[in-house]
Coordinates of C-alpha atoms in Angstrom, one line a residue:
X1145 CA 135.7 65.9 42.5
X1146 CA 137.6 65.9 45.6
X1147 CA 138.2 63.4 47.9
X1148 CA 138.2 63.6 51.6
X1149 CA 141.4 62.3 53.1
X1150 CA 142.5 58.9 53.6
X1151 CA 143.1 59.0 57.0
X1152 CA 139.8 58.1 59.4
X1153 CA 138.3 56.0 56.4
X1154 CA 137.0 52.6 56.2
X1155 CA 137.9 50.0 54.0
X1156 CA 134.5 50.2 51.8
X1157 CA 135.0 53.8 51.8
X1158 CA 138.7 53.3 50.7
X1159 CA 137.5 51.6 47.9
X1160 CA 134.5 53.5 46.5
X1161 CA 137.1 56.9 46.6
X1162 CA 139.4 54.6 43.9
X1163 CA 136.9 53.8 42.0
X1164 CA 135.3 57.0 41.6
X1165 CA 138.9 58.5 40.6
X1166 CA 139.1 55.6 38.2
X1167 CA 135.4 56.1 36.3
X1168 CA 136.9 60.1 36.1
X1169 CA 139.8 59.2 34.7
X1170 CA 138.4 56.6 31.6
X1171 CA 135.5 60.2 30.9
X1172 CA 138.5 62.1 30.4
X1173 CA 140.3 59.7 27.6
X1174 CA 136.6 59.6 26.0
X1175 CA 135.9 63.3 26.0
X1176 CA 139.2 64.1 24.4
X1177 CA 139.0 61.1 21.8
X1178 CA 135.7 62.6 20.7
X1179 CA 137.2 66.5 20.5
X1180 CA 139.6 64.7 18.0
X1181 CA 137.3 62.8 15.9
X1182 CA 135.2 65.6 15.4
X1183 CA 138.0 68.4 14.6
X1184 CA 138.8 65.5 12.2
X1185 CA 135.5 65.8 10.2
X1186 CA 135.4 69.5 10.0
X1187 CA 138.9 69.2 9.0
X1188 CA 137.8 67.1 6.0
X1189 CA 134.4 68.8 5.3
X1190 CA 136.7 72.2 4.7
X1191 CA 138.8 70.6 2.5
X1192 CA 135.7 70.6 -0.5
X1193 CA 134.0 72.9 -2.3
X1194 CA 132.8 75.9 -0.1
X1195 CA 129.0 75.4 1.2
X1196 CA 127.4 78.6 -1.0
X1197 CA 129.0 77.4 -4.4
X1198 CA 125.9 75.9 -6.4
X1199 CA 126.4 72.1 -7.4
X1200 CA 127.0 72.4 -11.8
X1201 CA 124.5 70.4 -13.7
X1202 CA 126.2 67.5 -16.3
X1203 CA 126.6 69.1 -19.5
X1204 CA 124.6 67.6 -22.2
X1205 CA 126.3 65.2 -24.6
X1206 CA 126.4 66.4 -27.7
X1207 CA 128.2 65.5 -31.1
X1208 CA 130.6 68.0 -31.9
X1209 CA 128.9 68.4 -36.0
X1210 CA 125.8 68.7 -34.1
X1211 CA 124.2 72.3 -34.1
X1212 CA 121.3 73.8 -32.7
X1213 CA 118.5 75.2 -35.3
X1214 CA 115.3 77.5 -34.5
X1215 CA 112.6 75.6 -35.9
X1216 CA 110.6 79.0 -36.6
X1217 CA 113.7 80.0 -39.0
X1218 CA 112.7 76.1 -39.9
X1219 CA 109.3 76.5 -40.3
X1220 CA 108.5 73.5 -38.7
X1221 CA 105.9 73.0 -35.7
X1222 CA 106.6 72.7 -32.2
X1223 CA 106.6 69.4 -32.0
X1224 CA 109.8 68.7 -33.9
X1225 CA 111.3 69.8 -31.1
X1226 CA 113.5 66.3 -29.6
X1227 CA 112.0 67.7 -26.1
X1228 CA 108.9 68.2 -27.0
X1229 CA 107.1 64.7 -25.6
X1230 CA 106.7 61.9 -28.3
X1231 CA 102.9 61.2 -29.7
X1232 CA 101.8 57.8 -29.6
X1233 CA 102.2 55.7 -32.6
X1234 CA 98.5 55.2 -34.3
X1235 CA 96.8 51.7 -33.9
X1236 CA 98.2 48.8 -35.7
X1237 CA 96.0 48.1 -39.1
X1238 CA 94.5 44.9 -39.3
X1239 CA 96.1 42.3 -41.6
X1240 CA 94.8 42.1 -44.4
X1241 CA 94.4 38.4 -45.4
X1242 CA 92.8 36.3 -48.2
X1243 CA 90.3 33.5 -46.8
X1244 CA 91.4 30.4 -47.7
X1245 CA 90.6 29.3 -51.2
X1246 CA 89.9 25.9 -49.9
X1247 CA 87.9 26.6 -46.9
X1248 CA 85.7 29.3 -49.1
X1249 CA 85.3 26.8 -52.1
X1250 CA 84.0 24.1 -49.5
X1251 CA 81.7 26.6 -48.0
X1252 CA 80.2 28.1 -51.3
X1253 CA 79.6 24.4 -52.8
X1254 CA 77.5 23.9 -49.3
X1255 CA 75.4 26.9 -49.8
X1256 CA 71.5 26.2 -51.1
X1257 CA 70.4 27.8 -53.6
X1258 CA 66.9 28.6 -51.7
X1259 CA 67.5 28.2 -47.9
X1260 CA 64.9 25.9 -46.2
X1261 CA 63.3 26.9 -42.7
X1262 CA 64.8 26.3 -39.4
X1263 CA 64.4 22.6 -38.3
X1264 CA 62.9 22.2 -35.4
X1265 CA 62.2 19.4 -32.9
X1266 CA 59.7 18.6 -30.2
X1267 CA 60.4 15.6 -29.3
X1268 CA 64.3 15.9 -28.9
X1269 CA 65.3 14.8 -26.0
X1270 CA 68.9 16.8 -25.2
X1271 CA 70.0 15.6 -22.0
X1272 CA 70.1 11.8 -22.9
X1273 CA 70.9 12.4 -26.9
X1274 CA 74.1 14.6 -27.1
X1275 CA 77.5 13.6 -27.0
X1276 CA 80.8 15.1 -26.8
X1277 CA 84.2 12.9 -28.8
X1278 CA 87.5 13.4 -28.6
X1279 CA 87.1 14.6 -32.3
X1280 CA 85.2 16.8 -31.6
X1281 CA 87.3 19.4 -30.0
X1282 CA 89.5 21.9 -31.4
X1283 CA 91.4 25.1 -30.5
X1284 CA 90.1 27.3 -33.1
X1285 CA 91.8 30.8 -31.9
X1286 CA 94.0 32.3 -29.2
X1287 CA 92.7 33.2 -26.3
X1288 CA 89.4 33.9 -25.1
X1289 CA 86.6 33.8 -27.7
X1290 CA 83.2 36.4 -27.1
X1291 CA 81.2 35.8 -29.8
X1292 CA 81.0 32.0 -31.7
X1293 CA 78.1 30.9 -34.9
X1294 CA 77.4 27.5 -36.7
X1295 CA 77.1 28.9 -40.4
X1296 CA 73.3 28.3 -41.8
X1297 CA 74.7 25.9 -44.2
X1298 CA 72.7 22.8 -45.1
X1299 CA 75.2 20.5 -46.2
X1300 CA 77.9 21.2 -44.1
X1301 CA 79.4 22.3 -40.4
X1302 CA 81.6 25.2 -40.2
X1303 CA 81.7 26.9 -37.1
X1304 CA 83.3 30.4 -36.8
X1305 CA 84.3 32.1 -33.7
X1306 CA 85.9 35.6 -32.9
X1307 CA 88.5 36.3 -29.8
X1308 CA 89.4 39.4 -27.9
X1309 CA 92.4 40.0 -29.4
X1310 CA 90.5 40.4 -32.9
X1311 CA 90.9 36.8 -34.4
X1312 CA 88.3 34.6 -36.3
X1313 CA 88.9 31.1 -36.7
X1314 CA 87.0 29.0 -38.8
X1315 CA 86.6 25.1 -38.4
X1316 CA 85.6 22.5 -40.9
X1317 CA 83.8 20.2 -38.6
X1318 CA 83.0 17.8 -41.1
X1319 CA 85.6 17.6 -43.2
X1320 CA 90.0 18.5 -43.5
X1321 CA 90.4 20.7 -46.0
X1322 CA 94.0 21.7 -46.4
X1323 CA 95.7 24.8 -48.6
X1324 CA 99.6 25.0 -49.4
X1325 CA 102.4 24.7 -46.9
X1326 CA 99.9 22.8 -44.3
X1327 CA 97.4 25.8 -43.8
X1328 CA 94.3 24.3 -42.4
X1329 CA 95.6 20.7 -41.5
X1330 CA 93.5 20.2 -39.1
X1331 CA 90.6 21.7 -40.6
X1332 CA 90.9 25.0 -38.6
X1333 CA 91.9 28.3 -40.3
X1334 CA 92.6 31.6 -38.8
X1335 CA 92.5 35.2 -39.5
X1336 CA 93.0 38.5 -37.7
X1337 CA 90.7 41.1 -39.6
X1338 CA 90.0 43.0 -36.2
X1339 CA 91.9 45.4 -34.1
X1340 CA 89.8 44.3 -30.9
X1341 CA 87.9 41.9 -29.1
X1342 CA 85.1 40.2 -31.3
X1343 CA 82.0 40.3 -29.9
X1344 CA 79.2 38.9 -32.3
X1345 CA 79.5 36.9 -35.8
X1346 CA 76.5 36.8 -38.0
X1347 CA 75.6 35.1 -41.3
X1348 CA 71.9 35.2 -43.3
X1349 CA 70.5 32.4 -44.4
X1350 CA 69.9 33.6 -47.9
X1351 CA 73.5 34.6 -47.7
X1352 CA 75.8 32.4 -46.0
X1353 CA 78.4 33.2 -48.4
X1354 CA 78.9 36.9 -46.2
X1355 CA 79.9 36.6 -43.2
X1356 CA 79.7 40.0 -41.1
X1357 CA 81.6 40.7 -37.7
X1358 CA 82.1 43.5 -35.2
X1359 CA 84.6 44.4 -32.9
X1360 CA 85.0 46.5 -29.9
X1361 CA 87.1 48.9 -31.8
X1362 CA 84.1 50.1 -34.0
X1363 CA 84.8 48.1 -36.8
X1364 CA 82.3 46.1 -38.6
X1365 CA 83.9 44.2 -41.3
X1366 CA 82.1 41.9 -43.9
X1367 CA 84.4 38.8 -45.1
X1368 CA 82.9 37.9 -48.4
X1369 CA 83.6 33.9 -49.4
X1370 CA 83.2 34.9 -53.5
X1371 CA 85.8 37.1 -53.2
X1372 CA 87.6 35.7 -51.0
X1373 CA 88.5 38.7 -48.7
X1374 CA 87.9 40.9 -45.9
X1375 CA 86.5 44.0 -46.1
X1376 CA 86.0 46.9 -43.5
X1377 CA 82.3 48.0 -44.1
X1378 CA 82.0 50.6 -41.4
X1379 CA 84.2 52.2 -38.9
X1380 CA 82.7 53.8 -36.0
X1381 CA 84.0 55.8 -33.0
X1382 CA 82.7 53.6 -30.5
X1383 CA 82.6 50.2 -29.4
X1384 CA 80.2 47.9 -30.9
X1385 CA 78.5 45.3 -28.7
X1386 CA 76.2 43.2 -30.8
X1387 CA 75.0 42.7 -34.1
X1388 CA 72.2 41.5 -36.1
X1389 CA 70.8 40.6 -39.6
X1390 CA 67.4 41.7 -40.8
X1391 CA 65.2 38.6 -41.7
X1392 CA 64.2 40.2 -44.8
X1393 CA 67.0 42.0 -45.6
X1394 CA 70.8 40.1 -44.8
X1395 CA 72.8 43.8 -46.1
X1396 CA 70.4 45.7 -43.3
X1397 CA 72.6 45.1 -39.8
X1398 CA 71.4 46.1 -36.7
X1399 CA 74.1 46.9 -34.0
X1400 CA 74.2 47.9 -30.5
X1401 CA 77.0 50.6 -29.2
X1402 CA 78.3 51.4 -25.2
X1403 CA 75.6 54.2 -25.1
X1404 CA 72.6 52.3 -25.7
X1405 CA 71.9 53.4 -29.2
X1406 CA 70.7 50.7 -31.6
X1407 CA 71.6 51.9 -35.0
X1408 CA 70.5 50.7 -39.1
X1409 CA 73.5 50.1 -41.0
X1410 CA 72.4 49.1 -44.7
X1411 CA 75.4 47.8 -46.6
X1412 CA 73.9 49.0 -49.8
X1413 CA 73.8 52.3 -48.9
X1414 CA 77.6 52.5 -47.1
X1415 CA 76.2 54.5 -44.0
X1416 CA 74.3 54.3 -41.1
X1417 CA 70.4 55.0 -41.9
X1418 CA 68.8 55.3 -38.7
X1419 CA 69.6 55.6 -34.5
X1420 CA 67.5 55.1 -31.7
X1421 CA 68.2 56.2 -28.6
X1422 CA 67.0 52.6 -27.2
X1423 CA 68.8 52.0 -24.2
X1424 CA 70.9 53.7 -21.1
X1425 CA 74.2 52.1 -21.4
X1426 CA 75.7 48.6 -23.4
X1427 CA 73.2 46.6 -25.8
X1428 CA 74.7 43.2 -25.0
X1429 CA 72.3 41.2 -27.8
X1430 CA 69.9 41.9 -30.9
X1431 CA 67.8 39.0 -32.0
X1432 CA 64.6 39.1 -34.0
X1433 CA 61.0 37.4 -33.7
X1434 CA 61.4 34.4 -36.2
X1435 CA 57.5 34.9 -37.1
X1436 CA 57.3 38.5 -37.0
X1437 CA 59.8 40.5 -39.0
X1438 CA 59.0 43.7 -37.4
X1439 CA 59.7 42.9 -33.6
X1440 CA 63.2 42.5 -31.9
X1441 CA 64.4 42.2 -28.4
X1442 CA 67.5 43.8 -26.8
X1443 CA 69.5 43.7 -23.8
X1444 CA 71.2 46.1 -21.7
X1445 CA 73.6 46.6 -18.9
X1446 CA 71.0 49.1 -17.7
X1447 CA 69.4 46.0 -16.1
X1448 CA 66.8 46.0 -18.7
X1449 CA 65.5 43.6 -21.8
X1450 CA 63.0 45.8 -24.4
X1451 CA 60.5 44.1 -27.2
X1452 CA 60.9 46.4 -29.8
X1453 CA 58.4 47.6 -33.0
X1454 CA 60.3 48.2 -35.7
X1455 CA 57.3 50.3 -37.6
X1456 CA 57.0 52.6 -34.1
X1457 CA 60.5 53.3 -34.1
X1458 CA 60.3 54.4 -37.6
X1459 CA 57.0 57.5 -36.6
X1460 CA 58.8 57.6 -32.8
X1461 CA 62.1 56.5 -31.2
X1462 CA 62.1 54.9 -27.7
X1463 CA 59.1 53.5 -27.7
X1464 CA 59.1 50.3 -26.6
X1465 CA 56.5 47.8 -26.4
X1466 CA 57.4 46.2 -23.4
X1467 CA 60.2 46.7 -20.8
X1468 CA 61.3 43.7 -18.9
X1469 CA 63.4 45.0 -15.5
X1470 CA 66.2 43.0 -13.5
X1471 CA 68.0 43.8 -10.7
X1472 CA 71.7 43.6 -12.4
X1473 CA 72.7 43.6 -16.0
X1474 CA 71.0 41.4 -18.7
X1475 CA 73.5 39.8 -21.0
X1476 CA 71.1 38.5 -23.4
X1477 CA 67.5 38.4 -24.6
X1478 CA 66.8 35.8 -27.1
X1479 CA 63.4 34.3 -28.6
X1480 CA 62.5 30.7 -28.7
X1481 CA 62.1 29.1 -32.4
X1482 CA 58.7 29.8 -32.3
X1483 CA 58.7 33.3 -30.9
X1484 CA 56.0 32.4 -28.1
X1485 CA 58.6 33.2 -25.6
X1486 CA 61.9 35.0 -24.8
X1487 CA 64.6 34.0 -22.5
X1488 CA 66.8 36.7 -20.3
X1489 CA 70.0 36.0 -19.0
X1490 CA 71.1 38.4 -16.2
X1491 CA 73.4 38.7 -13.9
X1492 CA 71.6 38.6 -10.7
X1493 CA 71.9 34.7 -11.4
X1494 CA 69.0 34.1 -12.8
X1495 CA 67.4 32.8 -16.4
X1496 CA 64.0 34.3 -17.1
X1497 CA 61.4 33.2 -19.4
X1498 CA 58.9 35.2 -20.7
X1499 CA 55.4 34.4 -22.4
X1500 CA 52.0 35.3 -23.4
X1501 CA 50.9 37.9 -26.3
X1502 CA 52.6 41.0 -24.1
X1503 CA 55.2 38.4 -22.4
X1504 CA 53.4 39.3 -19.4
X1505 CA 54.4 36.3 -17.6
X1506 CA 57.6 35.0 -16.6
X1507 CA 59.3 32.5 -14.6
X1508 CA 62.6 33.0 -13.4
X1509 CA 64.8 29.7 -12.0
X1510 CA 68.0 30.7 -10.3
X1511 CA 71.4 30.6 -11.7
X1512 CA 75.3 31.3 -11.1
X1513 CA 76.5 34.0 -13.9
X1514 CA 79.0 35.4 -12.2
X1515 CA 81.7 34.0 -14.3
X1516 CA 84.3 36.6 -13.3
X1517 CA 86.8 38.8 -14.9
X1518 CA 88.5 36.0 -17.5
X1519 CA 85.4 34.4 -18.4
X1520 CA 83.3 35.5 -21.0
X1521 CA 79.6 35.9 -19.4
X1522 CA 77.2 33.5 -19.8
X1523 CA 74.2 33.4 -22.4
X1524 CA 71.1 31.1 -22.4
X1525 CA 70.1 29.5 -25.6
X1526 CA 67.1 28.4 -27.3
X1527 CA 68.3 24.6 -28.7
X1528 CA 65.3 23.4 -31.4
X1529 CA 62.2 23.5 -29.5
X1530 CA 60.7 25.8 -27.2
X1531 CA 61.7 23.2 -24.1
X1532 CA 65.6 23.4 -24.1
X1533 CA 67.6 26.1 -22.7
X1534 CA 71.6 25.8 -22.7
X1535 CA 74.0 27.6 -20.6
X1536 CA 77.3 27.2 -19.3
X1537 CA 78.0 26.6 -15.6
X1538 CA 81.1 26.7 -13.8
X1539 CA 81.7 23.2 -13.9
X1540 CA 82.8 22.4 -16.7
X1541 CA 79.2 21.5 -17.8
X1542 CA 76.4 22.7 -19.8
X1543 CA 73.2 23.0 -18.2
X1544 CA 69.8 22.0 -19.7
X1545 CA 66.8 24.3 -18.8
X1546 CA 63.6 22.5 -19.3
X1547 CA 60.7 25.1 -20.2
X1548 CA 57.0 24.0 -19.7
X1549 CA 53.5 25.6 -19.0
X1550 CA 50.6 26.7 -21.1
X1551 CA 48.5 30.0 -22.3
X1552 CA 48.4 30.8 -18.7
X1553 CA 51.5 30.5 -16.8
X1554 CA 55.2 29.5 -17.8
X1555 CA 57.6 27.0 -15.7
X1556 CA 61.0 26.1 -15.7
X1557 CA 63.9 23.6 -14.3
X1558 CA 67.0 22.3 -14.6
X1559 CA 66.3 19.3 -16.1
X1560 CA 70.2 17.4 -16.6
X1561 CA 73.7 18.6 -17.2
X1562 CA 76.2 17.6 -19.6
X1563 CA 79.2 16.3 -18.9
X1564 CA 82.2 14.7 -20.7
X1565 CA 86.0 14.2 -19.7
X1566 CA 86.8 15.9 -23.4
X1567 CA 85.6 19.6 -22.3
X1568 CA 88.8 20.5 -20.1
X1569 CA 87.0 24.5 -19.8
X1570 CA 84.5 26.1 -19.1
X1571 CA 81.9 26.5 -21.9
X1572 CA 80.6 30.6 -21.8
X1573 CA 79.1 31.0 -25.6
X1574 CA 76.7 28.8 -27.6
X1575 CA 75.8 28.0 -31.3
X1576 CA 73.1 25.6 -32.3
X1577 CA 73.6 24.4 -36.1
X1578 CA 70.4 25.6 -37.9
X1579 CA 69.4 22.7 -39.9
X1580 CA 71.1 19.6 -37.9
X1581 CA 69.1 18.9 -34.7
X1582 CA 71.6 17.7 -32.1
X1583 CA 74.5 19.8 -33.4
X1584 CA 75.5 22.3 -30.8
X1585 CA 78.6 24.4 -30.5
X1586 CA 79.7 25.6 -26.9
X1587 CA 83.1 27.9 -27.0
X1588 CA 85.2 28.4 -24.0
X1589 CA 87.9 31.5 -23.0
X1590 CA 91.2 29.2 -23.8
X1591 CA 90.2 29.8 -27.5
X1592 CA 88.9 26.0 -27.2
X1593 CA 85.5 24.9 -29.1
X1594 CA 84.0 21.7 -28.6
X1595 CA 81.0 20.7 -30.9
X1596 CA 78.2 18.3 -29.2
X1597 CA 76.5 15.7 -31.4
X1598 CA 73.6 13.5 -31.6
X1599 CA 74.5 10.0 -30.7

């Protein structure tokens, strides 16, 4: 830029002309610092490899004895291949363990020769009799348990209970019976016949000595005290949800799969004798009429609970004698000890109890049963009478539902709540004891199990 001459200017204009040649000057020195930094770079970049030469790939490492074969010359399959994409290892096999000599001696010297009938009592009073010790309490497997039962046996209280990782524990309640090398101190013995969760444990009167068991893995396994071992019965491709002993029969087990199909398998026989198409998705629960032999109830996550005729379903599948809807899934459908009613437990939060000669009639008292994703879901269940209800809450209580009415109409309540400083979890799954009134065993998803007593 030029400057006009000195001469004629004024000071301020003197001084705007210097610093305009001063600004110009300082551009200058940048511009030609940056043409040398950047011949710099394209100096550099020229010195590597040319721009069109492809970049090598690493050379695999490979030992020099090692030599390539064809595995057709081989005749081995594809898969040999060490590129081909590993298969996945097959499922671990369950352990198989002997039952404790001394917990299955105990249990066999308990057993009756002729098993008597169900106690029952009217005038129990639940909410002011039951009590919870410190003794009382045990942790009888890992982790959550699913499915928990007080063995029928008159003379004794063992109480077995399954876990989802496939574990059954066994506890001597009433007695420490110990094997070799401290096995059992504490009266608690545990075994891991299962590859998955275990949902339901059932034993016969008649036959207390054979204790059956599913699993969500298909497997229904049969752990015979006599013998003192476990043995895998039947082995399904599906899940299996609940299980159930004929009345009549204790080697005829009813059991519910994911696809609603309620299925007859007769230990005698090895194999599954009969399927009924009887639901539209889970059977959550099987239980029988305890007057008459031929009727069950089931429940469903299709939202439904059926009454079922055994003889129809033998001339006609799906027939049901009575369908009992809820809004959400029912987790359980079980009849009271005299099989003039049968409570629902769904989870729309509510308990429903239904009555009459075509359990026509119903009450339904509100409830919370959303237990979330690490609880196991709660169950209502009959104690000995056709008054009590118990279910789990998420208090760390037990609830009492109190069940009243006649012919004509059915009503029911929360009548009390248990509560003791011993039960540090929340109880999900119950167990009454058969033959002791008062006896009641509540299981919780820490693997905990804490037995209630008459005081």
């Amino acid at each position: 830029m030029a400057s006009r001459p000195a001469a004629g200017l004024t000071d301020y204009e003197r001084l705007r002309e210097e610093n305009i040649r001063r600004n110009e000057a300082i551009l200058a020195s940048l511009r030609r610092k940056a043409d040398e930094l950047s011949a710099a770079i394209k100096t550099a970049s020229k010195r590597g490899r040319p721009s069109n030469q492809p970049r090598k790939k690493p050379a695999a490492k490979t030992s020099p004895g090692q030599l390539r074969r064809s595995l057709r010359l081989s005749q081995l399959p594809p898969s040999h291949s060490p590129d081909a994409e590993p298969t996945p290892a097959p499922p671990p096999v369950p352990r198989s363990t002997s039952f404790s000599s001394s917990l299955a001696s105990s249990i066999i010297e308990a057993v009756s020769l002729a098993p008597p009938a169900m106690v029952r009592a009217d005038d129990f009073d639940a909410g002011k009799e039951l009590v919870l010790t410190p003794a009382n309490v045990r942790k009888v497997v890992p982790d959550r348990i699913l499915g928990v039962r007080v063995l029928p046996l008159l003379d004794r209280t063992v109480v077995a209970a399954g876990n989802k990782l496939g574990n059954i524990g066994f506890w001597d309640v009433d007695g420490m019976v110990e094997d070799e090398d401290d096995i059992g101190a504490d009266g608690v013995f545990q075994y891991l016949p299962h590859r998955g969760p275990v949902p339901a444990i059932v034993a016969h009167p008649a036959a207390p000595q054979k204790i059956y068991s599913c699993s969500y893995e298909g497997e229904i396994c049969l752990m015979d005290l006599e013998k003192e071992s476990f043995n895998m019965i039947q082995l399904c491709d599906y899940p299996v949800y609940s299980l159930c002993q004929a009345p009549d029969s204790p080697s005829c087990l009813y059991f519910g799969d994911g696809n609603g199909e309620l299925k007859l398998l007769d230990e005698r026989m090895g194999k599954v004798s009969a399927t009924w198409d009887s639901h539209d998705n889970t059977i959550n629960s099987i239980d029988f009429h305890p007057e008459k032999k031929h009727m069950l109830a089931t429940s469903s996550t299709d939202r439904t609970a059926r009454i079922w005729d055994l003889r129809r379903l033998k001339r006609k599948k799906e027939e049901s004698l009575k369908v009992l809807k809820h809004n959400r899934s029912v987790q359980s459908a079980y009849f009271s000890p005299s099989g003039h009613m049968l409570a629902t437990t769904s989870l729309d939060d509510t308990v429903r109890v239904f009555c009459g000669d075509d359990f026509d009639r119903s009450h339904s008292i509100k409830h919370n049963n959303q237990t979330g994703r690490w609880i196991s879901t709660f169950k209502a269940i009959w104690g000995w009478n056709d008054v009590d209800l118990f279910i789990g809450n998420m208090k760390r209580a037990i609830d009492i539902i109190s069940v009243g009415g006649d012919d004509s109409s059915v009503l029911a309540s929360n009548s009390a709540c248990l509560e003791s400083e011993h039960m540090t979890a929340i109880p999900c799954r119950f167990s009454a004891h058969p033959y002791k009134v008062g006896h009641l065993a509540c299981a919780s998803s820490g693997g905990k199990v804490f037995f209630w007593t008459r005081a």
